[in-house]
Amino acid sequence: MTNIAEVKRMVVSGRTRMTPSEALVETLVAQGVTEVFGIVGSAYMDALDLFPSAGIRFVPTVHEQGAAHMADGYSRVSGRHGVCIAQNGPGITNFVTAIAAAYWAHSPVIALTPETGSLGVGLGGFQETDQLPIFSKITKFQAHINNAARMAELSSRAFDRAILDMGPAQINIPRDFLYGEIECEIPQPIRIERGAGGEKSLDAAAEALAQAKFPVIISGGGVVMADGVQDCVALAEALEAPVCNSYLHNDSFPASHRLWCGPLGYHGSKAAMRVIAKADVVLALGTRLGPFGVLPQYGIDYWPQNAKLIQVDADPRVLGLVKKVGVTICGDPGAAARALLARLKGRKLAINKEMVASEVKKQKAAWSEELSGWDHEKDAWSLEVAKGSSYMHPRQMLRELERAMPADAMVSTDIGNICQIANSYLKFEKPRSMFGAMMFGNCGYAFPTMIGCKAAAPGRSAVAYVGDGAWGMSFGEILTCVREKIPVTAVVFNNQQWGAEKKNHVDFYSNRFLGVNLENPSFAAIAKAMGAEGSTINSLSDVGPALRDACKAQKEGKTTILEMMCTRELGDPFRRDALKKPHRLLEKYKSTSAD
Ligand SMILES: Cc1ncc(C[n+]2csc(CCOP(=O)(O)OP(=O)(O)O)c2C)c(N)n1
Ligand SMILES: [Mg+2]
């Protein structure tokens, strides 16, 4: 076998005769691809065969959804492309959920989608489906190889567009087009350096910030993607402006910083909410202010309606989309922060520094104290189910995990009640450390995504937070960890229920539970049977040591599943905003009516 590390990653230069498979693989090399996730298939054997000689590691997965999530995690950690490939037809349709998730995570994932051969299209031969419409709304760019001679040209464009538009791109290849001979040149990658934005809008923003009495910055995912966290820190310090993280981007500002207030949005920081509520100017840096991330929380309607909003984003299509904007800047968030800092140098600022600083301090202390005393949920249903339970209260367990989390950790979070509550307990010093399931919100995201993260950053501790329901969807990928020696730690919150949805039954449907209770096997025993380590944790004092040991074991190549036995209590729901009490008209359904 070829040792991938030893392969010289040189790309053929100038117009050269080659096969289309070679053109595709040389394009991958030119674009810096070193890992590809997928499941083998006859459709692309001819290209796959070249991977080792090209210095590309193929990472075989259990399911194609897992492969595409891994590509997503890989790109979110590294800032590079994540690449996945599969068999035409069913292999490719298995990508769909994960590509949609990558779309909403703004990840430059490349889905290589071999398709039915051009001579068989429409005949319904085998594994045929029209693969372009399926991905049309969840990719930023679709390249269809309409002629084998264009393999390198169109493929490279897809790679360039994925970075330029920060989202998935598809390369759809009729499978017979991989064979034959062509003459082509392998294009060099195009990487565009984005500027700070328009001069006039930057001037207007600097003016508004200089005049602000209570400026607040929201640091979003765009700041992380632009590697601009340090620029955001420098601007915040110059302004003495408090900083909130946008929803699920807790790694967009260092949590130990005196100006950090914590995340906005679902199960976010009350300190952040109370501070931003006082703002007269808000600088939204690298965030589209997604509606779900700015909804009222804990009954606090925190969005400052009368504040002047300055929004900076690299994507012009998200400017002013959700909130009314005063100044819009289309630019790189890091570069924009630097340009604003330069404009503010030496200027007199209207901010009342003492007042703002004391408000930040007060709100942070109050929230920290509230969280320390918030040992369990206090609604009637939660009190009832937790009474007499020997299992752990989720909040107490999350606190123990927070304390034991290694400083270099990457943490992914799934969709579920406990994973969402974890938002209050996840703090980071470094960017590219938190990987929420983002706005596609699919259960089953966190574990395969973290495997991809670990493949990109093998030296860092890799931790996935997953509910037991979501675990059922994704634990098959333990085999990928074991077979491919990509060690991660999965923390599985076993509360024996699809909790987040059960909470809707409690709040809206008079506890008429349907399809929400889970009878689980021992997930620790399953993990062991699959060749990983597994332990069942019943008591709080074991949580921290178990996490620390599991992260240490990653250094020896070991994957560990920590099954946290939790009570069935449930925190605030996701979608109180989007549900209504049942209203029925037909007699046969009247018993379920809330009227
Ligand atoms: C793929 C997918 N299917 C269904 C849902 C709807 N859903 C949202 S949260 C949730 C329950 C999650 O349960 P679990 O993973 O056990 O976490 P818990 O809420 O119990 O903490 C479900 C089914 C979803 N978000 N994604
Ligand atoms: Mg659960």
XYZ file of N, CA and C and ligand atoms in Angstrom, residues 415-418 441-443 467-470 473 495 497-501, ligand 1:
80
model
N -29.327 17.616 18.062
C -30.608 18.270 18.305
C -31.370 17.449 19.333
N -31.702 18.069 20.436
C -32.414 17.362 21.488
C -32.467 18.255 22.702
N -33.292 17.906 23.659
C -33.503 18.770 24.815
C -32.217 18.952 25.624
N -31.541 17.871 25.939
C -30.342 18.003 26.782
C -29.210 18.674 26.001
N -30.998 21.470 11.718
C -31.525 20.858 12.940
C -31.837 19.382 12.842
N -30.951 18.624 12.241
C -31.255 17.194 12.143
C -30.641 16.395 13.284
N -31.481 15.551 13.882
C -30.974 14.576 14.841
C -30.009 13.661 14.089
N -28.195 12.965 22.179
C -29.292 12.362 22.942
C -29.452 10.895 22.557
N -30.149 10.129 23.397
C -30.241 8.685 23.105
C -31.042 8.393 21.834
N -32.054 9.217 21.544
C -32.807 9.013 20.312
C -31.920 9.246 19.099
N -31.241 10.361 19.101
C -30.346 10.696 17.995
C -29.198 9.693 17.902
N -29.825 6.828 15.721
C -29.680 7.117 14.290
C -28.226 7.074 13.836
N -31.886 9.486 28.430
C -33.051 9.807 29.258
C -34.262 8.983 28.834
N -35.916 8.615 26.138
C -37.031 9.275 25.430
C -36.508 10.204 24.335
N -37.374 10.441 23.374
C -37.160 11.529 22.415
C -37.649 12.769 23.158
N -36.781 13.274 24.014
C -37.228 14.244 25.004
C -37.756 15.544 24.438
N -37.040 16.123 23.466
C -37.428 17.438 22.974
C -38.853 17.416 22.423
N -39.219 16.311 21.782
C -40.578 16.226 21.232
C -41.577 15.868 22.328
C -33.733 13.676 11.611
C -34.676 14.267 12.588
N -35.794 13.603 12.924
C -36.648 14.123 13.820
C -36.412 15.334 14.412
C -37.392 15.909 15.422
N -36.744 15.925 16.751
C -36.185 17.046 17.241
S -35.561 16.841 18.745
C -36.057 15.235 18.798
C -35.854 14.422 20.018
C -34.416 14.141 20.335
O -34.332 13.124 21.289
P -32.962 12.690 21.915
O -31.927 12.597 20.865
O -33.165 11.480 22.740
O -32.577 13.924 22.831
P -33.423 14.491 24.101
O -34.394 15.474 23.537
O -34.098 13.341 24.753
O -32.404 15.137 24.970
C -36.686 14.879 17.607
C -37.222 13.535 17.299
C -35.242 15.995 14.014
N -34.899 17.177 14.506
N -34.384 15.422 13.127
